[in-house]
GROMACS .gro file of N, CA and C in nm:
model
  510
    1PHE      N    1   7.833   8.488   9.707
    1PHE     CA    2   7.723   8.383   9.739
    1PHE      C    3   7.742   8.337   9.579
    2LEU      N    4   7.854   8.321   9.561
    2LEU     CA    5   7.867   8.220   9.383
    2LEU      C    6   7.824   8.060   9.448
    3PRO      N    7   7.924   8.049   9.544
    3PRO     CA    8   7.874   7.869   9.540
    3PRO      C    9   7.732   7.837   9.567
    4ALA      N   10   7.656   7.949   9.691
    4ALA     CA   11   7.496   7.946   9.720
    4ALA      C   12   7.451   7.906   9.561
    5ALA      N   13   7.480   8.069   9.494
    5ALA     CA   14   7.354   7.976   9.375
    5ALA      C   15   7.415   7.875   9.326
    6ALA      N   16   7.528   7.812   9.287
    6ALA     CA   17   7.610   7.701   9.239
    6ALA      C   18   7.519   7.608   9.248
    7ARG      N   19   7.503   7.635   9.426
    7ARG     CA   20   7.446   7.473   9.467
    7ARG      C   21   7.275   7.468   9.475
    8GLN      N   22   7.258   7.639   9.428
    8GLN     CA   23   7.104   7.568   9.319
    8GLN      C   24   7.035   7.527   9.235
    9VAL      N   25   7.168   7.520   9.157
    9VAL     CA   26   7.190   7.459   9.011
    9VAL      C   27   7.184   7.354   8.971
   10VAL      N   28   7.313   7.309   9.008
   10VAL     CA   29   7.402   7.230   9.031
   10VAL      C   30   7.450   7.122   9.177
   11PRO      N   31   7.361   7.003   9.231
   11PRO     CA   32   7.320   6.978   9.353
   11PRO      C   33   7.506   6.872   9.367
   12ASP      N   34   7.496   6.863   9.308
   12ASP     CA   35   7.669   6.786   9.353
   12ASP      C   36   7.741   6.833   9.374
   13PRO      N   37   7.845   6.822   9.526
   13PRO     CA   38   7.952   6.951   9.555
   13PRO      C   39   7.999   6.920   9.486
   14LEU      N   40   8.089   6.815   9.421
   14LEU     CA   41   8.234   6.751   9.402
   14LEU      C   42   8.196   6.821   9.250
   15LEU      N   43   8.087   6.891   9.163
   15LEU     CA   44   8.109   6.973   9.029
   15LEU      C   45   8.097   7.081   9.040
   16PHE      N   46   8.005   7.136   9.145
   16PHE     CA   47   8.017   7.336   9.182
   16PHE      C   48   8.070   7.382   9.300
   17GLY      N   49   8.179   7.218   9.322
   17GLY     CA   50   8.269   7.298   9.407
   17GLY      C   51   8.400   7.339   9.330
   18TRP      N   52   8.418   7.274   9.252
   18TRP     CA   53   8.541   7.365   9.180
   18TRP      C   54   8.532   7.458   9.108
   19SER      N   55   8.400   7.574   9.099
   19SER     CA   56   8.392   7.749   9.074
   19SER      C   57   8.519   7.817   9.217
   20TRP      N   58   8.591   7.730   9.336
   20TRP     CA   59   8.629   7.834   9.410
   20TRP      C   60   8.813   7.778   9.401
   21PRO      N   61   8.856   7.670   9.352
   21PRO     CA   62   8.946   7.632   9.263
   21PRO      C   63   8.977   7.705   9.173
   22LEU      N   64   8.855   7.744   9.033
   22LEU     CA   65   8.869   7.770   8.977
   22LEU      C   66   8.880   7.962   8.971
   23PHE      N   67   8.837   7.978   9.063
   23PHE     CA   68   8.821   8.123   9.090
   23PHE      C   69   8.969   8.152   9.180
   24GLY      N   70   9.024   8.113   9.213
   24GLY     CA   71   9.163   8.100   9.302
   24GLY      C   72   9.231   8.097   9.231
   25VAL      N   73   9.284   8.024   9.092
   25VAL     CA   74   9.350   7.976   9.025
   25VAL      C   75   9.325   8.125   8.918
   26ALA      N   76   9.210   8.133   8.834
   26ALA     CA   77   9.241   8.332   8.778
   26ALA      C   78   9.201   8.434   8.865
   27GLY      N   79   9.255   8.427   8.997
   27GLY     CA   80   9.328   8.520   9.082
   27GLY      C   81   9.455   8.546   9.047
   28ALA      N   82   9.530   8.459   9.060
   28ALA     CA   83   9.634   8.424   9.108
   28ALA      C   84   9.707   8.404   8.928
   29LEU      N   85   9.701   8.389   8.827
   29LEU     CA   86   9.709   8.425   8.674
   29LEU      C   87   9.681   8.559   8.666
   30SER      N   88   9.613   8.629   8.694
   30SER     CA   89   9.515   8.737   8.670
   30SER      C   90   9.662   8.853   8.719
   31THR      N   91   9.700   8.782   8.840
   31THR     CA   92   9.794   8.970   8.881
   31THR      C   93   9.916   8.934   8.778
   32LEU      N   94   9.947   8.811   8.720
   32LEU     CA   95  10.052   8.826   8.579
   32LEU      C   96   9.999   8.893   8.485
   33ALA      N   97   9.896   8.871   8.436
   33ALA     CA   98   9.873   8.895   8.355
   33ALA      C   99   9.860   9.087   8.380
   34ALA      N  100   9.761   9.097   8.489
   34ALA     CA  101   9.776   9.214   8.471
   34ALA      C  102   9.941   9.385   8.482
   35GLY      N  103  10.052   9.234   8.514
   35GLY     CA  104  10.133   9.307   8.530
   35GLY      C  105  10.195   9.346   8.380
   36GLN      N  106  10.155   9.265   8.302
   36GLN     CA  107  10.246   9.322   8.125
   36GLN      C  108  10.132   9.387   8.104
   37LEU      N  109   9.965   9.415   8.155
   37LEU     CA  110   9.864   9.527   8.093
   37LEU      C  111   9.989   9.673   8.138
   38ALA      N  112   9.968   9.649   8.241
   38ALA     CA  113  10.035   9.802   8.284
   38ALA      C  114  10.164   9.871   8.227
   39ASP      N  115  10.210   9.826   8.179
   39ASP     CA  116  10.293   9.925   8.047
   39ASP      C  117  10.211   9.960   7.954
   40ARG      N  118  10.127   9.893   7.932
   40ARG     CA  119  10.071  10.000   7.825
   40ARG      C  120   9.890  10.047   7.920
   41TRP      N  121   9.882  10.011   7.986
   41TRP     CA  122   9.762  10.082   8.095
   41TRP      C  123   9.763  10.160   8.185
   42SER      N  124   9.728  10.251   8.230
   42SER     CA  125   9.739  10.263   8.361
   42SER      C  126   9.680  10.220   8.483
   43ASP      N  127   9.626  10.240   8.551
   43ASP     CA  128   9.626  10.180   8.709
   43ASP      C  129   9.471  10.157   8.727
   44ARG      N  130   9.382  10.276   8.681
   44ARG     CA  131   9.305  10.323   8.711
   44ARG      C  132   9.216  10.266   8.577
   45ASP      N  133   9.236  10.230   8.481
   45ASP     CA  134   9.260  10.166   8.345
   45ASP      C  135   9.215  10.035   8.325
   46ILE      N  136   9.307   9.996   8.388
   46ILE     CA  137   9.318   9.829   8.431
   46ILE      C  138   9.194   9.824   8.538
   47TRP      N  139   9.162   9.885   8.610
   47TRP     CA  140   9.129   9.885   8.795
   47TRP      C  141   8.938   9.846   8.652
   48ILE      N  142   8.912   9.996   8.589
   48ILE     CA  143   8.791   9.957   8.549
   48ILE      C  144   8.783   9.828   8.421
   49GLY      N  145   8.862   9.818   8.383
   49GLY     CA  146   8.817   9.715   8.273
   49GLY      C  147   8.795   9.546   8.367
   50SER      N  148   8.853   9.562   8.510
   50SER     CA  149   8.819   9.475   8.606
   50SER      C  150   8.730   9.472   8.690
   51TYR      N  151   8.668   9.576   8.645
   51TYR     CA  152   8.531   9.599   8.685
   51TYR      C  153   8.452   9.511   8.590
   52VAL      N  154   8.456   9.584   8.506
   52VAL     CA  155   8.354   9.518   8.395
   52VAL      C  156   8.384   9.392   8.312
   53VAL      N  157   8.490   9.327   8.384
   53VAL     CA  158   8.529   9.179   8.357
   53VAL      C  159   8.421   9.146   8.488
   54MET      N  160   8.402   9.175   8.577
   54MET     CA  161   8.373   9.073   8.726
   54MET      C  162   8.262   9.111   8.669
   55ALA      N  163   8.203   9.215   8.625
   55ALA     CA  164   7.972   9.221   8.652
   55ALA      C  165   7.946   9.178   8.555
   56LEU      N  166   7.999   9.153   8.411
   56LEU     CA  167   7.978   9.053   8.285
   56LEU      C  168   7.972   8.911   8.385
   57GLY      N  169   8.139   8.863   8.469
   57GLY     CA  170   8.121   8.724   8.529
   57GLY      C  171   8.012   8.742   8.558
   58ILE      N  172   7.957   8.810   8.720
   58ILE     CA  173   7.834   8.804   8.819
   58ILE      C  174   7.723   8.790   8.771
   59ALA      N  175   7.695   8.830   8.625
   59ALA     CA  176   7.589   8.831   8.590
   59ALA      C  177   7.555   8.753   8.518
   60LEU      N  178   7.650   8.673   8.437
   60LEU     CA  179   7.622   8.585   8.310
   60LEU      C  180   7.513   8.424   8.439
   61PRO      N  181   7.582   8.365   8.521
   61PRO     CA  182   7.471   8.311   8.592
   61PRO      C  183   7.298   8.342   8.633
   62ALA      N  184   7.308   8.448   8.580
   62ALA     CA  185   7.142   8.549   8.629
   62ALA      C  186   7.105   8.450   8.404
   63PHE      N  187   7.172   8.452   8.343
   63PHE     CA  188   7.117   8.441   8.217
   63PHE      C  189   7.124   8.272   8.197
   64ASP      N  190   7.222   8.166   8.272
   64ASP     CA  191   7.275   8.054   8.149
   64ASP      C  192   7.311   8.015   8.334
   65ALA      N  193   7.214   7.948   8.364
   65ALA     CA  194   7.222   7.820   8.507
   65ALA      C  195   7.335   7.741   8.505
   66GLY      N  196   7.380   7.706   8.411
   66GLY     CA  197   7.508   7.587   8.375
   66GLY      C  198   7.609   7.579   8.458
   67LEU      N  199   7.613   7.480   8.427
   67LEU     CA  200   7.803   7.436   8.467
   67LEU      C  201   7.840   7.575   8.403
   68GLY      N  202   7.848   7.524   8.274
   68GLY     CA  203   7.969   7.564   8.252
   68GLY      C  204   7.965   7.746   8.265
   69ALA      N  205   7.831   7.801   8.232
   69ALA     CA  206   7.849   7.978   8.327
   69ALA      C  207   7.908   7.980   8.463
   70LEU      N  208   7.878   7.902   8.518
   70LEU     CA  209   7.894   7.904   8.667
   70LEU      C  210   8.052   7.914   8.666
   71PHE      N  211   8.131   7.853   8.655
   71PHE     CA  212   8.250   7.837   8.634
   71PHE      C  213   8.332   7.959   8.525
   72LEU      N  214   8.252   7.994   8.409
   72LEU     CA  215   8.323   8.115   8.343
   72LEU      C  216   8.323   8.211   8.429
   73SER      N  217   8.166   8.215   8.546
   73SER     CA  218   8.211   8.365   8.621
   73SER      C  219   8.305   8.321   8.709
   74SER      N  220   8.289   8.204   8.757
   74SER     CA  221   8.396   8.221   8.881
   74SER      C  222   8.548   8.245   8.809
   75LEU      N  223   8.567   8.193   8.678
   75LEU     CA  224   8.675   8.281   8.631
   75LEU      C  225   8.683   8.397   8.632
   76ALA      N  226   8.606   8.445   8.562
   76ALA     CA  227   8.545   8.646   8.566
   76ALA      C  228   8.609   8.662   8.662
   77ALA      N  229   8.502   8.665   8.766
   77ALA     CA  230   8.519   8.719   8.916
   77ALA      C  231   8.670   8.642   9.005
   78GLY      N  232   8.712   8.556   9.011
   78GLY     CA  233   8.859   8.553   9.031
   78GLY      C  234   8.971   8.596   9.000
   79GLY      N  235   8.960   8.601   8.843
   79GLY     CA  236   9.037   8.673   8.778
   79GLY      C  237   9.056   8.779   8.806
   80SER      N  238   8.933   8.902   8.814
   80SER     CA  239   8.946   9.058   8.815
   80SER      C  240   8.939   9.079   9.034
   81PHE      N  241   8.918   9.001   9.088
   81PHE     CA  242   8.937   9.065   9.191
   81PHE      C  243   9.016   9.084   9.291
   82LEU      N  244   9.144   8.991   9.235
   82LEU     CA  245   9.261   9.036   9.324
   82LEU      C  246   9.342   9.204   9.241
   83VAL      N  247   9.310   9.203   9.121
   83VAL     CA  248   9.338   9.296   9.010
   83VAL      C  249   9.269   9.436   9.103
   84ILE      N  250   9.185   9.449   9.104
   84ILE     CA  251   9.111   9.530   9.089
   84ILE      C  252   9.193   9.595   9.274
   85THR      N  253   9.189   9.507   9.344
   85THR     CA  254   9.268   9.562   9.458
   85THR      C  255   9.353   9.601   9.474
   86MET      N  256   9.468   9.577   9.373
   86MET     CA  257   9.567   9.580   9.403
   86MET      C  258   9.547   9.775   9.318
   87THR      N  259   9.530   9.790   9.192
   87THR     CA  260   9.546   9.891   9.162
   87THR      C  261   9.434   9.999   9.207
   88ALA      N  262   9.326   9.910   9.281
   88ALA     CA  263   9.273  10.072   9.365
   88ALA      C  264   9.372  10.079   9.458
   89LEU      N  265   9.443  10.002   9.512
   89LEU     CA  266   9.524  10.054   9.632
   89LEU      C  267   9.666  10.117   9.565
   90ARG      N  268   9.710  10.132   9.450
   90ARG     CA  269   9.783  10.147   9.387
   90ARG      C  270   9.739  10.335   9.319
   91GLU      N  271   9.642  10.300   9.320
   91GLU     CA  272   9.580  10.418   9.243
   91GLU      C  273   9.505  10.516   9.356
   92ALA      N  274   9.493  10.466   9.469
   92ALA     CA  275   9.465  10.550   9.636
   92ALA      C  276   9.614  10.611   9.642
   93GLN      N  277   9.700  10.557   9.591
   93GLN     CA  278   9.872  10.604   9.672
   93GLN      C  279   9.882  10.677   9.539
   94ALA      N  280   9.883  10.665   9.462
   94ALA     CA  281   9.883  10.811   9.381
   94ALA      C  282   9.826  10.968   9.343
   95VAL      N  283   9.645  10.913   9.417
   95VAL     CA  284   9.591  11.020   9.403
   95VAL      C  285   9.609  11.074   9.505
   96ALA      N  286   9.673  11.024   9.682
   96ALA     CA  287   9.596  11.147   9.748
   96ALA      C  288   9.747  11.108   9.811
   97GLY      N  289   9.869  11.056   9.731
   97GLY     CA  290  10.022  11.058   9.808
   97GLY      C  291  10.027  11.094  10.013
   98ALA      N  292  10.042  11.187  10.069
   98ALA     CA  293  10.014  11.164  10.201
   98ALA      C  294   9.948  11.133  10.265
   99ALA      N  295   9.791  11.102  10.186
   99ALA     CA  296   9.698  11.080  10.274
   99ALA      C  297   9.624  10.961  10.232
  100ALA      N  298   9.686  10.858  10.160
  100ALA     CA  299   9.681  10.814  10.108
  100ALA      C  300   9.570  10.656  10.164
  101PRO      N  301   9.710  10.650  10.328
  101PRO     CA  302   9.679  10.554  10.421
  101PRO      C  303   9.475  10.594  10.438
  102GLU      N  304   9.475  10.703  10.512
  102GLU     CA  305   9.333  10.789  10.448
  102GLU      C  306   9.196  10.725  10.378
  103LEU      N  307   9.292  10.678  10.262
  103LEU     CA  308   9.233  10.646  10.163
  103LEU      C  309   9.200  10.536  10.177
  104ILE      N  310   9.295  10.497  10.153
  104ILE     CA  311   9.291  10.385  10.164
  104ILE      C  312   9.216  10.275  10.264
  105ALA      N  313   9.242  10.343  10.437
  105ALA     CA  314   9.126  10.319  10.538
  105ALA      C  315   8.999  10.311  10.477
  106ALA      N  316   8.910  10.437  10.402
  106ALA     CA  317   8.828  10.438  10.350
  106ALA      C  318   8.768  10.358  10.290
  107MET      N  319   8.804  10.327  10.176
  107MET     CA  320   8.777  10.222  10.088
  107MET      C  321   8.782  10.075  10.095
  108THR      N  322   8.850  10.049  10.255
  108THR     CA  323   8.844   9.905  10.329
  108THR      C  324   8.791   9.907  10.379
  109ALA      N  325   8.719   9.980  10.469
  109ALA     CA  326   8.588  10.010  10.492
  109ALA      C  327   8.436  10.020  10.444
  110ALA      N  328   8.463  10.073  10.318
  110ALA     CA  329   8.331  10.059  10.231
  110ALA      C  330   8.347   9.933  10.143
  111PHE      N  331   8.457   9.904  10.120
  111PHE     CA  332   8.471   9.722  10.089
  111PHE      C  333   8.359   9.631  10.217
  112ALA      N  334   8.408   9.665  10.351
  112ALA     CA  335   8.342   9.556  10.461
  112ALA      C  336   8.215   9.624  10.442
  113VAL      N  337   8.145   9.749  10.445
  113VAL     CA  338   8.001   9.750  10.473
  113VAL      C  339   7.970   9.629  10.344
  114GLY      N  340   7.987   9.692  10.242
  114GLY     CA  341   7.923   9.585  10.097
  114GLY      C  342   7.920   9.443  10.127
  115GLN      N  343   8.059   9.421  10.191
  115GLN     CA  344   8.071   9.249  10.250
  115GLN      C  345   7.939   9.203  10.326
  116CYS      N  346   7.929   9.296  10.405
  116CYS     CA  347   7.806   9.269  10.545
  116CYS      C  348   7.622   9.278  10.413
  117LEU      N  349   7.647   9.420  10.369
  117LEU     CA  350   7.535   9.429  10.370
  117LEU      C  351   7.480   9.350  10.203
  118GLY      N  352   7.608   9.284  10.116
  118GLY     CA  353   7.583   9.193   9.988
  118GLY      C  354   7.464   9.150  10.056
  119PRO      N  355   7.514   9.018  10.177
  119PRO     CA  356   7.529   8.900  10.147
  119PRO      C  357   7.347   8.955  10.213
  120LEU      N  358   7.316   9.041  10.271
  120LEU     CA  359   7.148   9.079  10.367
  120LEU      C  360   7.044   9.053  10.224
  121ALA      N  361   7.137   9.180  10.122
  121ALA     CA  362   7.034   9.152   9.966
  121ALA      C  363   7.014   9.070   9.918
  122ALA      N  364   7.118   9.037   9.901
  122ALA     CA  365   7.121   8.878   9.811
  122ALA      C  366   6.981   8.812   9.897
  123GLY      N  367   7.025   8.780   9.953
  123GLY     CA  368   6.937   8.637  10.056
  123GLY      C  369   6.775   8.702  10.062
  124TYR      N  370   6.792   8.855  10.068
  124TYR     CA  371   6.621   8.899  10.052
  124TYR      C  372   6.592   8.881   9.927
  125LEU      N  373   6.643   8.915   9.831
  125LEU     CA  374   6.595   8.916   9.682
  125LEU      C  375   6.592   8.726   9.668
  126LEU      N  376   6.683   8.657   9.710
  126LEU     CA  377   6.638   8.535   9.729
  126LEU      C  378   6.485   8.471   9.817
  127GLU      N  379   6.444   8.540   9.903
  127GLU     CA  380   6.338   8.467   9.912
  127GLU      C  381   6.228   8.560   9.871
  128LEU      N  382   6.211   8.663   9.848
  128LEU     CA  383   6.125   8.735   9.696
  128LEU      C  384   6.103   8.679   9.603
  129GLU      N  385   6.215   8.669   9.525
  129GLU     CA  386   6.253   8.601   9.398
  129GLU      C  387   6.258   8.485   9.361
  130GLY      N  388   6.332   8.339   9.469
  130GLY     CA  389   6.301   8.248   9.455
  130GLY      C  390   6.401   8.207   9.359
  131SER      N  391   6.507   8.325   9.349
  131SER     CA  392   6.662   8.246   9.271
  131SER      C  393   6.765   8.373   9.315
  132PHE      N  394   6.889   8.403   9.291
  132PHE     CA  395   6.997   8.423   9.247
  132PHE      C  396   6.990   8.480   9.138
  133ALA      N  397   6.923   8.548   9.099
  133ALA     CA  398   6.921   8.604   8.966
  133ALA      C  399   6.923   8.750   8.999
  134PRO      N  400   6.868   8.848   9.055
  134PRO     CA  401   6.823   8.946   9.077
  134PRO      C  402   6.952   9.002   9.150
  135ALA      N  403   6.960   8.953   9.266
  135ALA     CA  404   7.113   8.981   9.380
  135ALA      C  405   7.224   8.956   9.237
  136LEU      N  406   7.233   8.896   9.137
  136LEU     CA  407   7.345   8.842   9.046
  136LEU      C  408   7.322   8.975   8.945
  137LEU      N  409   7.241   8.994   8.915
  137LEU     CA  410   7.248   9.122   8.841
  137LEU      C  411   7.234   9.297   8.904
  138ALA      N  412   7.185   9.258   9.010
  138ALA     CA  413   7.205   9.389   9.116
  138ALA      C  414   7.389   9.431   9.121
  139ALA      N  415   7.458   9.307   9.149
  139ALA     CA  416   7.619   9.308   9.234
  139ALA      C  417   7.617   9.358   9.098
  140ALA      N  418   7.597   9.310   8.908
  140ALA     CA  419   7.655   9.330   8.813
  140ALA      C  420   7.607   9.490   8.778
  141THR      N  421   7.556   9.592   8.822
  141THR     CA  422   7.521   9.687   8.801
  141THR      C  423   7.550   9.806   8.900
  142LEU      N  424   7.596   9.723   9.015
  142LEU     CA  425   7.672   9.802   9.082
  142LEU      C  426   7.799   9.825   9.028
  143LEU      N  427   7.860   9.709   9.015
  143LEU     CA  428   8.029   9.761   8.944
  143LEU      C  429   8.031   9.771   8.853
  144LEU      N  430   7.959   9.750   8.702
  144LEU     CA  431   7.941   9.841   8.578
  144LEU      C  432   7.922  10.009   8.638
  145GLY      N  433   7.840  10.008   8.709
  145GLY     CA  434   7.810  10.189   8.802
  145GLY      C  435   7.926  10.235   8.820
  146SER      N  436   8.013  10.136   8.940
  146SER     CA  437   8.174  10.231   8.963
  146SER      C  438   8.253  10.218   8.814
  147ALA      N  439   8.190  10.097   8.758
  147ALA     CA  440   8.324  10.157   8.643
  147ALA      C  441   8.269  10.276   8.573
  148ALA      N  442   8.180  10.335   8.541
  148ALA     CA  443   8.120  10.434   8.489
  148ALA      C  444   8.242  10.517   8.600
  149ILE      N  445   8.163  10.538   8.704
  149ILE     CA  446   8.175  10.657   8.796
  149ILE      C  447   8.377  10.717   8.768
  150LEU      N  448   8.444  10.561   8.812
  150LEU     CA  449   8.565  10.600   8.761
  150LEU      C  450   8.605  10.605   8.639
  151THR      N  451   8.518  10.601   8.478
  151THR     CA  452   8.580  10.653   8.361
  151THR      C  453   8.583  10.767   8.397
  152LEU      N  454   8.419  10.870   8.441
  152LEU     CA  455   8.397  10.968   8.398
  152LEU      C  456   8.544  11.107   8.512
  153GLU      N  457   8.578  10.960   8.597
  153GLU     CA  458   8.694  11.069   8.722
  153GLU      C  459   8.779  11.060   8.656
  154ALA      N  460   8.818  10.922   8.540
  154ALA     CA  461   8.913  10.934   8.500
  154ALA      C  462   8.970  11.061   8.364
  155HIS      N  463   8.859  11.087   8.311
  155HIS     CA  464   8.803  11.174   8.206
  155HIS      C  465   8.912  11.351   8.281
  156ARG      N  466   8.755  11.317   8.345
  156ARG     CA  467   8.807  11.473   8.425
  156ARG      C  468   8.896  11.543   8.458
  157SER      N  469   8.982  11.413   8.560
  157SER     CA  470   9.136  11.413   8.598
  157SER      C  471   9.225  11.434   8.466
  158ARG      N  472   9.209  11.391   8.345
  158ARG     CA  473   9.292  11.376   8.230
  158ARG      C  474   9.281  11.506   8.198
  159ALA      N  475   9.223  11.585   8.177
  159ALA     CA  476   9.203  11.743   8.182
  159ALA      C  477   9.225  11.838   8.236
  160ILE      N  478   9.299  11.763   8.387
  160ILE     CA  479   9.402  11.862   8.454
  160ILE      C  480   9.487  11.806   8.443
  161PRO      N  481   9.569  11.925   8.369
  161PRO     CA  482   9.705  11.843   8.404
  161PRO      C  483   9.798  11.841   8.597
  162ALA      N  484   9.853  11.714   8.575
  162ALA     CA  485   9.940  11.638   8.652
  162ALA      C  486  10.058  11.541   8.610
  163VAL      N  487  10.144  11.578   8.740
  163VAL     CA  488  10.182  11.503   8.684
  163VAL      C  489  10.226  11.346   8.778
  164ARG      N  490  10.215  11.304   8.752
  164ARG     CA  491  10.150  11.132   8.852
  164ARG      C  492  10.300  11.087   8.773
  165GLU      N  493  10.331  10.969   8.936
  165GLU     CA  494  10.487  10.889   8.897
  165GLU      C  495  10.455  10.740   8.830
  166ARG      N  496  10.472  10.667   8.741
  166ARG     CA  497  10.460  10.568   8.746
  166ARG      C  498  10.578  10.505   8.785
  167ARG      N  499  10.458  10.407   8.843
  167ARG     CA  500  10.577  10.311   8.940
  167ARG      C  501  10.564  10.153   8.919
  168PRO      N  502  10.664  10.121   8.895
  168PRO     CA  503  10.675   9.960   8.856
  168PRO      C  504  10.557   9.797   8.890
  169TRP      N  505  10.533   9.823   8.797
  169TRP     CA  506  10.420   9.671   8.855
  169TRP      C  507  10.482   9.623   8.975
  170PRO      N  508  10.435   9.553   9.123
  170PRO     CA  509  10.492   9.514   9.173
  170PRO      C  510  10.495   9.317   9.201
   0.00000   0.00000   0.00000
């Protein structure tokens, strides 16, 4: 709902419309950057970091309604979206082995549920509060919660000895 939030604060579509191209360019460039990070960090660590970047980007327009904040939000969200998808799928393959297709299907279904419920919740909060800020902060909180869960699980799984195949970045 980033474009809808942008429309609320910047009436000129020629200006707020740049949020989508920025989102896309950041997404493309982030996959290249993530490939460089894969030499030093695990897929899960990159996934966690991407959640944090996305959360900060999503929350930013709740605190600053200007065009600059909107563009930074687009860069952060776009720059983390594809990386989250790639690292989550790679991590699912690493932890689930032969059961990876089932785990990936469950992850896809959970994403779809979020894509359906998120706009409904955002619309409700917009009607209730008259601003997208509560929805943006709720989304950022969920992303940070997900990062925390992944971090806790990573610490737990590192305590258990396991052999994990290190695959080259695609």
